[in-house]
Coordinates of C-alpha atoms in Angstrom, one line a residue:
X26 CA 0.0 0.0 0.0
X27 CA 1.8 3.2 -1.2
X28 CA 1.0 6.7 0.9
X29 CA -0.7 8.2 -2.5
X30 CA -3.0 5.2 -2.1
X31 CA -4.4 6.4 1.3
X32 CA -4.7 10.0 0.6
X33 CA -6.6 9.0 -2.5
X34 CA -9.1 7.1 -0.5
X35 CA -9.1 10.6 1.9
X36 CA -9.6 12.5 -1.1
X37 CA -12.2 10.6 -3.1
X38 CA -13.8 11.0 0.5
X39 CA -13.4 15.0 1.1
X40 CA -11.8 16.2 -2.8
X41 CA -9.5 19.1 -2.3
X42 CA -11.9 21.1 -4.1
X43 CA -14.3 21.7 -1.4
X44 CA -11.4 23.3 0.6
X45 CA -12.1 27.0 1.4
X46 CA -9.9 29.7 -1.0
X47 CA -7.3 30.7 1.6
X48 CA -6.7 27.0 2.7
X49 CA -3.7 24.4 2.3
X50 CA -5.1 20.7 2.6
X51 CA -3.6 18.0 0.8
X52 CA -0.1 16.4 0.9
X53 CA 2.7 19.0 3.3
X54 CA 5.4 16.8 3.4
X55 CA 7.2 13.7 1.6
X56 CA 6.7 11.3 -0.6
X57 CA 3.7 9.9 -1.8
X58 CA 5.1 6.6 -4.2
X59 CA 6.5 5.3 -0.6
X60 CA 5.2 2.2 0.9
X61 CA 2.7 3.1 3.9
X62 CA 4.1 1.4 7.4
X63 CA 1.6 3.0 9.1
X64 CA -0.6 6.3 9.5
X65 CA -0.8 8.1 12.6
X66 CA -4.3 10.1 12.8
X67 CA -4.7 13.9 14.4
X68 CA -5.8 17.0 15.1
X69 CA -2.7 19.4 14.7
X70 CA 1.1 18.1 13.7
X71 CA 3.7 19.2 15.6
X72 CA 7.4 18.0 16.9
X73 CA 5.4 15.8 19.4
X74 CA 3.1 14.5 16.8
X75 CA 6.5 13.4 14.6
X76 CA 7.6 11.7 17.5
X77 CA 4.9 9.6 18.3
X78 CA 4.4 8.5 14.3
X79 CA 8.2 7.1 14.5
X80 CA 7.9 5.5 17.9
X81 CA 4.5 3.8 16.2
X82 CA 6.3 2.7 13.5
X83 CA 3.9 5.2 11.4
X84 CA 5.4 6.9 8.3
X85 CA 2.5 8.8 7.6
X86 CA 0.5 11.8 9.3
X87 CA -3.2 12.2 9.1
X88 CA -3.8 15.9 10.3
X89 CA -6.8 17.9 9.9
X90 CA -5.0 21.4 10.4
X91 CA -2.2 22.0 7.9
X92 CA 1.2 22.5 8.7
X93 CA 1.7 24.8 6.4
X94 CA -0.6 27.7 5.6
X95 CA 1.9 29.9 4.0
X96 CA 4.9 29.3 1.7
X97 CA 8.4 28.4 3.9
X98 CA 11.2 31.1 3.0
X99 CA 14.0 28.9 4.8
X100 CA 13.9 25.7 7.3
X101 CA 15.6 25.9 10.5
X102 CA 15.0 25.8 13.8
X103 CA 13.5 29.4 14.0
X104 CA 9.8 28.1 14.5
X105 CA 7.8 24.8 15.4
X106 CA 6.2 24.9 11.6
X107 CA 10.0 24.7 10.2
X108 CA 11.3 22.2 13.0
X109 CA 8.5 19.9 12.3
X110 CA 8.8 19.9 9.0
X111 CA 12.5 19.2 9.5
X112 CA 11.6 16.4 11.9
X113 CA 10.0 14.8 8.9
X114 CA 11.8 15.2 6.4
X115 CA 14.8 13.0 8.2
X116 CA 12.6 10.5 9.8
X117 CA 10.7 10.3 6.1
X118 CA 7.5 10.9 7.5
X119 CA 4.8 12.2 4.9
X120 CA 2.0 14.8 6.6
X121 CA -1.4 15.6 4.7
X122 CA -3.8 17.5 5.7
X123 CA -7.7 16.9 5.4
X124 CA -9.0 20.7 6.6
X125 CA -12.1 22.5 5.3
X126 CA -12.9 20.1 2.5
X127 CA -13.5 17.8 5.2
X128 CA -15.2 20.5 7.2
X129 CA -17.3 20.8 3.8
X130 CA -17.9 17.0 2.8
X131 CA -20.9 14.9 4.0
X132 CA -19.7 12.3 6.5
X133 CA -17.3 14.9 7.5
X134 CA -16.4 17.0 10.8
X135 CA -19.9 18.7 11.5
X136 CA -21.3 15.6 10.7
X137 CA -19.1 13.7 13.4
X138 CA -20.2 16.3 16.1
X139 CA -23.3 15.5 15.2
X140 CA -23.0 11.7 15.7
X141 CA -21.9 12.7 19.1
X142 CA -24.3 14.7 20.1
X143 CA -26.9 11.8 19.0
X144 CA -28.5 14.3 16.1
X145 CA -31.0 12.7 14.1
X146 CA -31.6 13.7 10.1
X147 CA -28.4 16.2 10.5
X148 CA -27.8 17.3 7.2
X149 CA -26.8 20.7 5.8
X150 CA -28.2 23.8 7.1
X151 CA -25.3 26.1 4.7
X152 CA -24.9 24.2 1.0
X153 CA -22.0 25.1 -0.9
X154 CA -22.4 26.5 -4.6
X155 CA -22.0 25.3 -7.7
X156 CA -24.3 21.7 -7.2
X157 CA -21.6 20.0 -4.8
X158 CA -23.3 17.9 -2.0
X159 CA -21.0 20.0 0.3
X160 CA -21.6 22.2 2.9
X161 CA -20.3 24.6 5.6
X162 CA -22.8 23.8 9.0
X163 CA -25.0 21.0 9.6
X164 CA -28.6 21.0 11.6
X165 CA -30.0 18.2 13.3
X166 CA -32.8 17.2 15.8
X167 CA -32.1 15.7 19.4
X168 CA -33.8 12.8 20.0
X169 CA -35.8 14.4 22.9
X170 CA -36.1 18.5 23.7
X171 CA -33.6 19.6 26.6
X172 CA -33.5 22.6 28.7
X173 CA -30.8 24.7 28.0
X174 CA -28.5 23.8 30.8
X175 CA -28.9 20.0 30.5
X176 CA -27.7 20.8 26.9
X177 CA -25.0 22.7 28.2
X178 CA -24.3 19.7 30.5
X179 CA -24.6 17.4 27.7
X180 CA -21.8 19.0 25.5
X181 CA -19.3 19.2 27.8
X182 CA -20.0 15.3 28.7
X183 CA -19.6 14.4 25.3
X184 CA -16.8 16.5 24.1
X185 CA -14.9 16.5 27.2
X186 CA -14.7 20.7 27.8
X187 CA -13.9 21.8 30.8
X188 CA -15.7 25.5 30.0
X189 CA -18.7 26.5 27.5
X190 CA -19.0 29.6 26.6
X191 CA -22.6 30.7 26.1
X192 CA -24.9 33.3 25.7
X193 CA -28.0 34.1 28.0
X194 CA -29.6 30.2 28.7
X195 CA -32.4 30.0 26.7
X196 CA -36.2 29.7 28.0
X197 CA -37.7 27.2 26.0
X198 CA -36.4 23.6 25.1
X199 CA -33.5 23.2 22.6
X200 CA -34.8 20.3 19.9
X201 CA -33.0 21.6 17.0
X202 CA -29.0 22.3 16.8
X203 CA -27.1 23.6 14.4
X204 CA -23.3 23.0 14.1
X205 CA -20.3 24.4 12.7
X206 CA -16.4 22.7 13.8
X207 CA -13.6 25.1 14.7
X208 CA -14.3 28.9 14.0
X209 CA -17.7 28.9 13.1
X210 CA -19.1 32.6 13.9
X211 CA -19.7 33.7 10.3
X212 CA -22.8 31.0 10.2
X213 CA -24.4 32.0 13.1
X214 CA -27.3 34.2 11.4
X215 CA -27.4 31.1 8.7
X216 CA -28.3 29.4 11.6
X217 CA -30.6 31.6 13.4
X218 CA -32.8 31.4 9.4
X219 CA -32.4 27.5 9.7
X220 CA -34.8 27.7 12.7
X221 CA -32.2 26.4 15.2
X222 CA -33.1 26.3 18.8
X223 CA -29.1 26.2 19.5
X224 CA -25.7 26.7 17.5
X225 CA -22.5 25.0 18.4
X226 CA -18.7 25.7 17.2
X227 CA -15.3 25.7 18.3
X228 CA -14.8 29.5 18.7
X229 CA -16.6 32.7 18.2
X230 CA -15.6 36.7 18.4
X231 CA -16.9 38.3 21.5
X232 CA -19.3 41.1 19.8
X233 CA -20.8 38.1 18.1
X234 CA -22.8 37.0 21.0
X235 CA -24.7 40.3 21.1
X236 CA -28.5 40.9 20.3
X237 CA -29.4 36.9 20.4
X238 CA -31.0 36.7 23.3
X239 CA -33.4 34.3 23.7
X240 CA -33.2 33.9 20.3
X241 CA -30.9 31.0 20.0
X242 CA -28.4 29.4 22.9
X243 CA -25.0 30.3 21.7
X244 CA -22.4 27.0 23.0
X245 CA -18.6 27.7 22.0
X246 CA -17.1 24.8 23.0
X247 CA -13.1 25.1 22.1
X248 CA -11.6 24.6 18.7
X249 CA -10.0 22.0 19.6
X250 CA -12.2 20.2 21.4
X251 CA -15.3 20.4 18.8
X252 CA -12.9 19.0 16.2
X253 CA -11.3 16.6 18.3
X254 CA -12.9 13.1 17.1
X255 CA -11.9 14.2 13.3
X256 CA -9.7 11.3 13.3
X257 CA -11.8 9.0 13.9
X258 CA -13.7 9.8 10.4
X259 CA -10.0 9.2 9.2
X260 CA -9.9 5.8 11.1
X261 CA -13.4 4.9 8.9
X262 CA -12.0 6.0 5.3
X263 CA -9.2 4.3 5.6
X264 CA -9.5 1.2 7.2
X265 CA -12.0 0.8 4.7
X266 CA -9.8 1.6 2.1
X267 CA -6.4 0.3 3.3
X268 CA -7.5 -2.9 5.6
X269 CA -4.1 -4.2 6.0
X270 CA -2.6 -0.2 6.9
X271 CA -2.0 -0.1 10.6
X272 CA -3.9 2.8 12.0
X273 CA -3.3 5.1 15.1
X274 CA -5.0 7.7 16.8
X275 CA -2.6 9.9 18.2
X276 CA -2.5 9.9 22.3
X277 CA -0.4 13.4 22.3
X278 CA -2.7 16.2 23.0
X279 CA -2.3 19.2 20.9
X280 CA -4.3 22.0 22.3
X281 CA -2.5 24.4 22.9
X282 CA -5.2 26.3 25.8
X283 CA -5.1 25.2 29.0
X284 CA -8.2 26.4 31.4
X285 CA -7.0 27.6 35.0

């Protein structure tokens, strides 16, 4: 099983075409013709990350973030971007990344949260142009209408966060839930037209939460952890793909926030 094997299975999956204009998903770093030992799945990549693929025996990355964003003017040890990459390159580890197209795919991150959160008929609440089945929120119904703290409660349970942030608790019961993974601010009106009781994402600006009161409960959960279980759609492409591929969900936690 070659590494351009398993990102073509990720790909045929979430197509690099559904990836936001100012993105970078796809291959970062290495070789793709190289035979696949192992792929280690995450969140972020960084030194850590490289270290824990090698001592795995893994010679392949799985990241939803991108490494690189921007074009690399030298590599050094001036940054973590350029000594990760550096890491890689001598241990001949290939990254890709599998960002906003899978943000945008069906099956894909919003999707995910909304398995978690035990959504029924979640499907997209914010289509993308141009006929792609593709999207940038999804909106489902819970199985039975919560008050707004028990929702609170129940997020926090599922995605581990130690601290919501929320708007004013809503009066009525929350049935329907609209989601967007990571920074999700810019669909909060789409969601507010969907007819959701609640919206849910990673991170918002603070003058968003303004002038919603009682109009929708407002959940921000933490980037990382509303994206966190990303790798375990990668675990489901390609073991279905790759059977034989050893797989590996990384144990290093990358979030960078700690809460005191």
């Amino acid at each position: 099983m070659k590494i351009k094997e398993v990102i073509c299975a990720l790909e045929r999956f979430a197509p690099l075409p559904l990836q936001e204009d100012w993105d970078n998903a796809g291959l970062q770093v290495g070789l793709t013709e190289t035979e696949a030992s192992g792929a280690l799945l995450c969140l972020d990549v960084n030194e850590r990350i490289v270290d824990e693929a090698v001592s795995k025996g893994c010679n392949l990355i799985v990241a939803h973030h991108p490494l690189l964003f921007r074009g690399l003017k030298q590599i050094s040890d001036a940054d973590y971007v350029q000594r990760t990459v550096r890491k890689a390159i001598e241990n001949r580890v290939a990254v890709v990344a599998m960002h906003t197209n899978m943000d945008n795919a069906r099956g894909g991150v919003n999707f995910k949260m909304a398995e978690k959160m035990g959504l029924t008929d979640a499907d997209f609440f914010a289509p993308k142009g141009g006929g792609a089945d593709a999207g940038s929120g999804v909106i489902g119904t819970l199985p039975c209408p919560m008050a707004a703290d028990d929702f609170v409660t129940m997020l926090k349970e599922r995605f581990d966060v130690e601290c919501a942030l929320c708007n004013q608790l809503l009066r009525r019961p929350i049935s329907r839930v609209a989601i967007c993974g990571g920074a999700g601010d810019f669909l909060l009106g789409e969601a507010v037209k969907a007819g959701a009781d609640a919206f849910v994402t990673g991170e918002m600006h603070y003058h968003v939460y303004f002038g919603h009161e009682q109009e929708i409960q407002i959940c921000v959960i933490g980037h990382y952890q509303s994206e966190q279980y990303t790798s375990e759609i990668f675990k489901s492409i390609i073991s279905e793909a790759c059977p034989d591929l050893p797989l590996h969900i990384a144990e290093t936690n990358t979030n960078p926030i700690i809460y005191l």
